[in-house]
Tab-separated table of C-alpha atoms in Angstrom:
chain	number	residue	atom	x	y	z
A	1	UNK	CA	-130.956	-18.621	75.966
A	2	UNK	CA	-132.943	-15.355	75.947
A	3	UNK	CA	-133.131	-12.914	78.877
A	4	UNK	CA	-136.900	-14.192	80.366
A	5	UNK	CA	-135.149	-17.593	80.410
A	6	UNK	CA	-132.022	-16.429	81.671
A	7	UNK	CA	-134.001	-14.586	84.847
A	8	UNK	CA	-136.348	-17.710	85.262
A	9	UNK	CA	-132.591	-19.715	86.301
A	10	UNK	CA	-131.556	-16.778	88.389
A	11	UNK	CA	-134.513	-17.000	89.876
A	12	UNK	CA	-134.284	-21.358	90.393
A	13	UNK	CA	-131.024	-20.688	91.782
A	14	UNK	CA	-130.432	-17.695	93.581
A	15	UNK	CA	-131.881	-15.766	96.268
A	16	UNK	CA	-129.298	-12.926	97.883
A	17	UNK	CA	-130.455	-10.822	100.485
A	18	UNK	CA	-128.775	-8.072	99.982
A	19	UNK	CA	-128.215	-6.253	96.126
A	20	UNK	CA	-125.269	-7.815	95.396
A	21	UNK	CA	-122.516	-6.472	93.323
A	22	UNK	CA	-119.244	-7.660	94.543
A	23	UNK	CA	-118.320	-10.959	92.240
A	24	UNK	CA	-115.214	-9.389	92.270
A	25	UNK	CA	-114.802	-10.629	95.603
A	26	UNK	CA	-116.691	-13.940	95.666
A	27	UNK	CA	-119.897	-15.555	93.635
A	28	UNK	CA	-122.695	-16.116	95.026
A	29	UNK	CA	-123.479	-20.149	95.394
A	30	UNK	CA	-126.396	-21.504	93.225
A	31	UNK	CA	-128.638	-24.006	95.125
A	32	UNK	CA	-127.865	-26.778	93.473
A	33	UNK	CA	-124.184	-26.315	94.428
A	34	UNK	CA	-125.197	-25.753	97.595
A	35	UNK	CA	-127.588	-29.123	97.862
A	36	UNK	CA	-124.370	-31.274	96.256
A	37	UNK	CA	-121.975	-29.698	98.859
A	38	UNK	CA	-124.642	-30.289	101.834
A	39	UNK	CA	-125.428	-33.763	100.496
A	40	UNK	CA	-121.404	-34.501	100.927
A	41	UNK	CA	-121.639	-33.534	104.103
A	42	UNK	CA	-124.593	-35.119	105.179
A	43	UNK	CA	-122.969	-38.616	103.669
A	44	UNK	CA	-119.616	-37.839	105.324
A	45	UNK	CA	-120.909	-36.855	108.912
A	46	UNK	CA	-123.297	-40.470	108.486
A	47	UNK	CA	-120.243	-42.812	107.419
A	48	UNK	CA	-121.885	-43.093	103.841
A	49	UNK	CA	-119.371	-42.037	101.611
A	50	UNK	CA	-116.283	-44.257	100.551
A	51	UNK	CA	-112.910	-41.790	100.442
A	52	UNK	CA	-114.676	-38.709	101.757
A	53	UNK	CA	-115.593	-37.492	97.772
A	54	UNK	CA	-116.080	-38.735	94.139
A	55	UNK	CA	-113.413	-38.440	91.754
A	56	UNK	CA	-116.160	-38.260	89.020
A	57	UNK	CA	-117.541	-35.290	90.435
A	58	UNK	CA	-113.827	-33.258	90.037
A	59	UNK	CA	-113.347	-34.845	86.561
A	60	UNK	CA	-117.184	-33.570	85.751
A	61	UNK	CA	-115.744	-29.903	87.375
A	62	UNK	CA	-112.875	-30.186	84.865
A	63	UNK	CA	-114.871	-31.006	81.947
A	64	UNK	CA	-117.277	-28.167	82.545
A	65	UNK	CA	-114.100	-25.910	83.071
A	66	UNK	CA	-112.652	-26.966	79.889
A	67	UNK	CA	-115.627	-26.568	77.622
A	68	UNK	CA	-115.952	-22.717	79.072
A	69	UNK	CA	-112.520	-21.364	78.117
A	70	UNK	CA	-112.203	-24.091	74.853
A	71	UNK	CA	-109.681	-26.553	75.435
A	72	UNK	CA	-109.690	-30.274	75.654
A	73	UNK	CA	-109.895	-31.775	79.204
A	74	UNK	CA	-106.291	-33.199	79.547
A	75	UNK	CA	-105.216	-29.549	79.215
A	76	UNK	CA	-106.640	-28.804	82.171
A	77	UNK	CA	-105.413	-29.861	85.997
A	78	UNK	CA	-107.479	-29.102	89.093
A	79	UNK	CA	-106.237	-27.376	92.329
A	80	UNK	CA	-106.680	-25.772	95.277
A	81	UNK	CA	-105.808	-22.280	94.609
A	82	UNK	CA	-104.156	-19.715	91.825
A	83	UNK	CA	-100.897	-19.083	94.482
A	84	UNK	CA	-99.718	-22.554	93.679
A	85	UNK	CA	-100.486	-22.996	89.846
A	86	UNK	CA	-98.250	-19.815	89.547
A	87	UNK	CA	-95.857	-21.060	92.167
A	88	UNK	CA	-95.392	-24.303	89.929
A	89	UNK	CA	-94.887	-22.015	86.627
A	90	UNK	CA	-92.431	-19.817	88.690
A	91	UNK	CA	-90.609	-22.866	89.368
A	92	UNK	CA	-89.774	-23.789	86.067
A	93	UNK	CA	-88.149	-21.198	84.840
A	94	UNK	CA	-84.074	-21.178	84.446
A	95	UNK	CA	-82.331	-18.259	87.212
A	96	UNK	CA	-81.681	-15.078	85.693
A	97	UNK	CA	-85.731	-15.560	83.742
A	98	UNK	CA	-87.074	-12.491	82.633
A	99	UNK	CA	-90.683	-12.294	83.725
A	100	UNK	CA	-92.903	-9.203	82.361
A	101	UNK	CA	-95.720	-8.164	84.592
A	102	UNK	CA	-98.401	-5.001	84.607
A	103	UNK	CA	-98.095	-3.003	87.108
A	104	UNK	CA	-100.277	-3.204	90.420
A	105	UNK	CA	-101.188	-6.909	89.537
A	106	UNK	CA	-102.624	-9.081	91.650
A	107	UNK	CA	-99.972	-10.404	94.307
A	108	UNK	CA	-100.953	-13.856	93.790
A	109	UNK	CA	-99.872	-13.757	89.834
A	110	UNK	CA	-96.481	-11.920	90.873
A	111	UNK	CA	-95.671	-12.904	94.135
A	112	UNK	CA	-94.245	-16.587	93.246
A	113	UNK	CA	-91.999	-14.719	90.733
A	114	UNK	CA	-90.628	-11.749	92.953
A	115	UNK	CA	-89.601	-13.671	95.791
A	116	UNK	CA	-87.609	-16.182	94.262
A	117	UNK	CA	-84.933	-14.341	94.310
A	118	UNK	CA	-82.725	-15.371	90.955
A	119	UNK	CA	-85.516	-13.906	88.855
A	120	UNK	CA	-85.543	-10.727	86.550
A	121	UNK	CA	-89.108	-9.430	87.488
A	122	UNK	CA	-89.738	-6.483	85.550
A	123	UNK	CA	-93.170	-4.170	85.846
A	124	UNK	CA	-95.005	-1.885	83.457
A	125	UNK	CA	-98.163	-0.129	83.085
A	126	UNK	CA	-100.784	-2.713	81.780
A	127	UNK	CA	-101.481	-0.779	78.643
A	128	UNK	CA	-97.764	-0.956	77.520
A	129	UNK	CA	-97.246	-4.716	78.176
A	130	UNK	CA	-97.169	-5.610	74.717
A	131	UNK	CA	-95.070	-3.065	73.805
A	132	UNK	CA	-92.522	-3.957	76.435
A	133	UNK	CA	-92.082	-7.519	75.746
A	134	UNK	CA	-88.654	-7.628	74.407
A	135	UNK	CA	-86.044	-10.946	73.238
A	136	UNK	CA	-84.979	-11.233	76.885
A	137	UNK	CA	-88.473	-11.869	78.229
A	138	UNK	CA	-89.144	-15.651	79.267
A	139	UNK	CA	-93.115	-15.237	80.668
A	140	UNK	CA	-95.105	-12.029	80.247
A	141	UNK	CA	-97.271	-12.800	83.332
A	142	UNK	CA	-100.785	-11.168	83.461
A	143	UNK	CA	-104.601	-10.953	84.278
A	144	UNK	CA	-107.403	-10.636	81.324
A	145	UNK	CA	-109.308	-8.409	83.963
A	146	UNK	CA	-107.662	-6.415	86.111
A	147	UNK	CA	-108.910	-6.760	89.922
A	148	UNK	CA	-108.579	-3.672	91.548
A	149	UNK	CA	-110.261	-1.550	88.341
A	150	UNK	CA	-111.724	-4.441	85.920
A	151	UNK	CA	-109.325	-3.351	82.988
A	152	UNK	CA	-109.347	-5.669	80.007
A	153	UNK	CA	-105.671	-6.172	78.383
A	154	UNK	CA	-105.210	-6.181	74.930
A	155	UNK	CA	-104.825	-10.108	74.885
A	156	UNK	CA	-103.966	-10.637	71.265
A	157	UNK	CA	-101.408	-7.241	71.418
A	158	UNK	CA	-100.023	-9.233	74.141
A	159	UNK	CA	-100.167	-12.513	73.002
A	160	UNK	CA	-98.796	-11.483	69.135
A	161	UNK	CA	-95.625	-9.408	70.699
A	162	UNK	CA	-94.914	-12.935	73.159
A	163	UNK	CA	-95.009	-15.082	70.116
A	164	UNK	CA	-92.764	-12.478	67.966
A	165	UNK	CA	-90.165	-13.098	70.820
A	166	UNK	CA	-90.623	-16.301	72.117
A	167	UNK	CA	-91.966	-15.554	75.540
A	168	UNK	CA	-94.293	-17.807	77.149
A	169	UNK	CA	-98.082	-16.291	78.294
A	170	UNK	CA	-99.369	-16.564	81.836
A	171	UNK	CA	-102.724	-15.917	82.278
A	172	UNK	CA	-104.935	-15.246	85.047
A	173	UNK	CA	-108.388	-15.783	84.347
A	174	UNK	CA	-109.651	-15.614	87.797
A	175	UNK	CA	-111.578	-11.947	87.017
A	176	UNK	CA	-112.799	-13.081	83.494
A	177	UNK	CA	-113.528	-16.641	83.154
A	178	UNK	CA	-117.537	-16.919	83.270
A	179	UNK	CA	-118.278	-13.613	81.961
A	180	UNK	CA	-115.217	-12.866	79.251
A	181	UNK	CA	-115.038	-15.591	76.330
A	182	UNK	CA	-111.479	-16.854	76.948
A	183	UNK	CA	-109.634	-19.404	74.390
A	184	UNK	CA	-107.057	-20.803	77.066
A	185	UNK	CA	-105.449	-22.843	74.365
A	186	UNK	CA	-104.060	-19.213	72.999
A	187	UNK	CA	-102.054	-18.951	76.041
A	188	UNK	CA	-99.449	-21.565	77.082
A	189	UNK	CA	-100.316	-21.191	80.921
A	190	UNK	CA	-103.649	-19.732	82.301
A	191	UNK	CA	-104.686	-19.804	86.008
A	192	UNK	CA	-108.084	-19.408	87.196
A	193	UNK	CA	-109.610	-19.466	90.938
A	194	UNK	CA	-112.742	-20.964	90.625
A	195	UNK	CA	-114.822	-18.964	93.614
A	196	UNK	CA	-115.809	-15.623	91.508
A	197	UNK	CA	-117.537	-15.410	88.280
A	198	UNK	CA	-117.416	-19.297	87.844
A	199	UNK	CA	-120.028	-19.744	91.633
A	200	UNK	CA	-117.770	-22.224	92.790
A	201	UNK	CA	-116.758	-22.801	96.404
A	202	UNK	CA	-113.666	-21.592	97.403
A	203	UNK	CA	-111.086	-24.127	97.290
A	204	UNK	CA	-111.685	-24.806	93.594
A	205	UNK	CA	-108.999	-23.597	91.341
A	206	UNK	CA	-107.977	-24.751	87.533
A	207	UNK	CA	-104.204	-24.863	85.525
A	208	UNK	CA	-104.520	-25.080	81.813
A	209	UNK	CA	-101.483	-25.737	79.663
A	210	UNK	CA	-100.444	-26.344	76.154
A	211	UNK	CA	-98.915	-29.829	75.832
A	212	UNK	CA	-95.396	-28.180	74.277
A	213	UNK	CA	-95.504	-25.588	77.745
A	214	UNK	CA	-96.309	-28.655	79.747
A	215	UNK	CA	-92.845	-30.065	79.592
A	216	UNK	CA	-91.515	-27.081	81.463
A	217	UNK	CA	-93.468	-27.705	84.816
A	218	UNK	CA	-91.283	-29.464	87.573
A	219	UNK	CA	-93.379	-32.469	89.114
A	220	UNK	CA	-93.427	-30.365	92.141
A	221	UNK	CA	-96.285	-30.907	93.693
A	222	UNK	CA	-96.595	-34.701	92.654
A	223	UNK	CA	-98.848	-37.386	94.833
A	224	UNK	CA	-100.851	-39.932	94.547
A	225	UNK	CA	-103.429	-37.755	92.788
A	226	UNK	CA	-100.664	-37.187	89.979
A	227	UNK	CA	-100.812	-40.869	88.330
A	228	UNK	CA	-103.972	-40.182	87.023
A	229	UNK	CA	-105.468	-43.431	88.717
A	230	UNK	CA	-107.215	-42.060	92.058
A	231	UNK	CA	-107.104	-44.914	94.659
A	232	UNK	CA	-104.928	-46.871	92.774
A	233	UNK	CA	-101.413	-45.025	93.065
A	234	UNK	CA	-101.377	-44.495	97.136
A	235	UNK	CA	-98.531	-46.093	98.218
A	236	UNK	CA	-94.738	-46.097	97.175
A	237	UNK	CA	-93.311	-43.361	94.874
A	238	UNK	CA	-95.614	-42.895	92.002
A	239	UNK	CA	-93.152	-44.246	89.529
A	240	UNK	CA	-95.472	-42.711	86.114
A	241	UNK	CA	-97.344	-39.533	86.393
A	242	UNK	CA	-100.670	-39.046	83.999
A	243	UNK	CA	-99.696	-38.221	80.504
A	244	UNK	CA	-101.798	-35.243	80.515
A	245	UNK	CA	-101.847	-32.356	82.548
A	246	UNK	CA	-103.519	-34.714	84.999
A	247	UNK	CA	-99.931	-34.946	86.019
A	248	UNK	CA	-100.433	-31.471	88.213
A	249	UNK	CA	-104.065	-32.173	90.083
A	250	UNK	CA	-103.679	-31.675	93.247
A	251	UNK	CA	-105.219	-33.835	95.894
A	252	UNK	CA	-109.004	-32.473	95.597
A	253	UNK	CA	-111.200	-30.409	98.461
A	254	UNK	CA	-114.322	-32.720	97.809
A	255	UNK	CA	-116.733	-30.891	99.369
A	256	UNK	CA	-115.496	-27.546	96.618
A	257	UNK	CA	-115.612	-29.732	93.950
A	258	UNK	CA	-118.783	-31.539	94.276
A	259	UNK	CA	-120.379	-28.269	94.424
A	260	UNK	CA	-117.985	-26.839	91.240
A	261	UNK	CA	-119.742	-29.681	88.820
A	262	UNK	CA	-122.746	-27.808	89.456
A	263	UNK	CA	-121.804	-24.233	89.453
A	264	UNK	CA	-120.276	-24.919	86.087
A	265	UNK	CA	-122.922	-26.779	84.697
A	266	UNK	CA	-125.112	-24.491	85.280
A	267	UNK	CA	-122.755	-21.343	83.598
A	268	UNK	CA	-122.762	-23.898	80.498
A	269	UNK	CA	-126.387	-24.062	80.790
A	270	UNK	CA	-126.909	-20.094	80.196
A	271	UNK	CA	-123.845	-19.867	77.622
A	272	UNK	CA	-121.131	-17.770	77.078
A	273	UNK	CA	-122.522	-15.412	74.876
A	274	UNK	CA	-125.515	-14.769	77.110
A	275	UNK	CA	-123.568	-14.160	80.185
A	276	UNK	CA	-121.221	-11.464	78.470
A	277	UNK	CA	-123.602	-9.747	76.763
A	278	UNK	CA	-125.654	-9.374	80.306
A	279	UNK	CA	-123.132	-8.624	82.433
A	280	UNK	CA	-121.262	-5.791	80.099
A	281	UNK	CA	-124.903	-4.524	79.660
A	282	UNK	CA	-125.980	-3.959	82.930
A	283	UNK	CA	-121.798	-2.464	83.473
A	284	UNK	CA	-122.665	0.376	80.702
A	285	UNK	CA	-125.893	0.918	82.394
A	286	UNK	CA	-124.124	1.611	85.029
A	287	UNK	CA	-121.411	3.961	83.823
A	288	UNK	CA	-123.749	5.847	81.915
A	289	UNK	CA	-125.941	6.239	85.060
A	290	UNK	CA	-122.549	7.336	87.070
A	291	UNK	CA	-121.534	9.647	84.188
A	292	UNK	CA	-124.993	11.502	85.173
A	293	UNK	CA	-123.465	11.812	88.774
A	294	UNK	CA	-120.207	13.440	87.894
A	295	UNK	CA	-118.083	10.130	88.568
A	296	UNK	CA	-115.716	9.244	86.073
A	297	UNK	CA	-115.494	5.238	85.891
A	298	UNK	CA	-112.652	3.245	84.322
A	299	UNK	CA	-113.701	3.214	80.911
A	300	UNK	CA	-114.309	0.029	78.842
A	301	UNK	CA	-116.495	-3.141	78.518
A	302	UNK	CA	-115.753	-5.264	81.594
A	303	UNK	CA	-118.368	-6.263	83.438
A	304	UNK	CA	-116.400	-5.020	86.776
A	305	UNK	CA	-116.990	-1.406	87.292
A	306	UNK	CA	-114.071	0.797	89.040
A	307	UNK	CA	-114.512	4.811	89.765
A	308	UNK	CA	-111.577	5.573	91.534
A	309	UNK	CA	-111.018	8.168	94.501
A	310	UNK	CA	-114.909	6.937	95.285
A	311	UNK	CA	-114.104	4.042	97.547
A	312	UNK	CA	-115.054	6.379	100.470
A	313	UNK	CA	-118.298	5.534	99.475
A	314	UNK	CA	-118.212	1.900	100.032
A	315	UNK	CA	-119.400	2.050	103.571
A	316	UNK	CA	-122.636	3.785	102.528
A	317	UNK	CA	-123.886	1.472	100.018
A	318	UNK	CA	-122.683	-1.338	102.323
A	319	UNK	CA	-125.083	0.106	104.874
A	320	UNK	CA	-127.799	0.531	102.445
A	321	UNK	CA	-127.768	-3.529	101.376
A	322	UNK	CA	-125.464	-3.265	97.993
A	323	UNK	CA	-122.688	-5.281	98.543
A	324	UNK	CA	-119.719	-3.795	96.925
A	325	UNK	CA	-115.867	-3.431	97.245
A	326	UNK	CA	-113.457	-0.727	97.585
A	327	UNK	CA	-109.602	-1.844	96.318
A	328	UNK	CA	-106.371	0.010	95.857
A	329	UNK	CA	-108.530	2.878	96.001
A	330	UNK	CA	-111.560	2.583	93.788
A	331	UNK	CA	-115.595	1.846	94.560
A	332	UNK	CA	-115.540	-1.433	92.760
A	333	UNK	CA	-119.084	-3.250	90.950
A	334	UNK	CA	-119.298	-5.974	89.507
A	335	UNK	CA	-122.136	-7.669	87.155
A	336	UNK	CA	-123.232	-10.950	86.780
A	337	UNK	CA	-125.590	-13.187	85.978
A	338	UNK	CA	-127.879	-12.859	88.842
A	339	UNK	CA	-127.943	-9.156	88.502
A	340	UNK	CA	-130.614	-6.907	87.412
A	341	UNK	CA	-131.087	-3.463	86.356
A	342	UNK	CA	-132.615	-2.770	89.376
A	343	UNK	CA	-129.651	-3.733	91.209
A	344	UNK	CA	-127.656	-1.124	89.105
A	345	UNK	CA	-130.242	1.791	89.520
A	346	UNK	CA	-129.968	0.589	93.576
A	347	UNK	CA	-126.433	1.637	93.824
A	348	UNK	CA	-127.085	4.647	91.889
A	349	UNK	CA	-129.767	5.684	93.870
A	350	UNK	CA	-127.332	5.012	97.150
A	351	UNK	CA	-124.977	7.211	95.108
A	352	UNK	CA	-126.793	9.960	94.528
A	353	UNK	CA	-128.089	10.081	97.954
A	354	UNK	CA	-131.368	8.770	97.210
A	355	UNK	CA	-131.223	5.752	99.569
């Protein structure tokens, strides 16, 4: 897909009304999710729909999901949201379980750890995690993009010292996944929410796993959904759960996931390499352009944007119609498809005290 394509499908499917920069936080909905979600709705509200939701429309989300980070779809097991992926992983580790973490990670990858209690949770900066992994380590448990500054890790430093030791890789792919090309099958755990830079609704959220680290997960969270057989496993223990990692769904938000078939249709539509190349393009634009105004940014090629010590500035461009974010201290952009260089040179201008 070239660029002039690429702006005639923002241009189908979006239409914010303010300049907004602050994926970080949430996507913006295409139409067409929105018309599948609203069409739910509308069938729900009238009586129309049998079981509230198609199955067919959260096995279409998982397919899409799949073919974005590279894996087969009976890697992959739908949700609700990243807490309880990683609360399920957290589970099934042994007491005493070394788990390696950056530092200032995102509570929701970290949380299920810390608080168990019996665990050895064990925090360094994010550019020495692959240096820190040591024989004791069980799960070296990480993001691909850092949220509160858009950092990239070194994924295959990472992922090479893990293997040398024989630590298991948890990774959240909540910041990266439709913007960063991600092989999930490298990792034997990744954990994405589905409501950033993949446009779905929230309440989408996906669990990938290799079939050797899918033995480890406890059927904690097992239901009716877990047999694999919607509408055919919904009463009396589930004596079989799917052979796949099917085995994990939980029981689906409908109304998120018949909008999520869309959202990632449509990412698969523009393709991978497009959407990188376009979102870490308009990123440099814009650290070059804050460069110009004496503000140091987080350096790198994310497509999330972090100056920090400049989140006192947040308010203003807020004001001004450029939606942006201000964690653990920094001004936060981010770039996606639906951005422009205009939208960039907006927030400069704000910055510079132009707007």
């Amino acid at each position: 897909m070239t660029i002039s394509v690429l702006r005639q499908v923002v241009a189908a499917e979006f239409a914010p009304e303010v300049t907004y920069l602050n994926t970080s936080s949430w996507g913006l909905l295409p139409r067409r999710t929105i018309a599948a979600v609203k069409a739910l709705a509308d069938e729900n509200a009238a009586g129309r729909r049998s079981g509230a939701g198609s199955f067919e429309a959260v096995e279409a989300a998982r397919v899409g999901f799949a073919r974005l980070v590279g894996v087969h779809p009976d890697r992959v097991a739908t949700g609700g949201s990243v807490t309880v992926h990683v609360g399920l992983i957290a589970a099934s580790l042994p007491p005493g379980a070394e788990v390696l973490c950056p530092e200032g990670e995102f509570a929701s990858v970290v949380t299920p750890f810390a608080l168990r209690g019996d665990l050895r949770v064990r925090y360094v900066p994010l550019a020495e995690l692959a240096s820190a992994v040591r024989p004791t380590t069980a799960l070296v448990a990480f993001s691909a993009v850092q949220s509160a500054d858009g950092r990239v890790a070194d994924l295959a430093a990472v992922r090479a010292a893990a293997a040398a030791h024989g630590a298991r890789t948890l990774l959240d792919a909540t910041q990266a996944a439709g913007w960063f090309p991600l092989d999930a099958g490298a990792y034997d755990y990744t954990v994405t929410g589905g409501f950033k830079f993949l446009l779905c609704p929230r309440g989408t959220s996906f669990l990938t796993m290799t079939e050797e680290a899918e033995h480890a997960l406890p059927p904690l969270f097992a239901g009716w959904v877990s047999a694999g057989a919607p509408w055919k496993s919904n009463y009396g223990p589930v004596r079989r759960l799917a052979p796949t990692a099917r085995a994990f769904d939980e029981p689906p938000a409908f109304l998120s996931y018949h909008g999520a078939e869309h959202s990632l249709a449509l990412l698969a539509e523009v393709g991978p390499d497009v959407l990188y190349a376009h979102a870490t393009g308009l990123a440099a634009r814009l650290r070059a352009g804050l460069a110009e105004l004496g503000h140091e940014a987080v350096p790198g090629e994310s497509a999330i944007v972090a100056v920090p010590g400049l989140d006192g500035r947040q308010p203003d461009l807020v004001a001004a119609g450029v939606a942006v974010s201000a964690p653990a201290g920094n001004l936060r952009i981010a770039c996606h498809l639906y951005n422009t260089e205009a939208d960039v040179d907006r927030a400069l201008e704000v910055l510079a005290g132009k707007g």
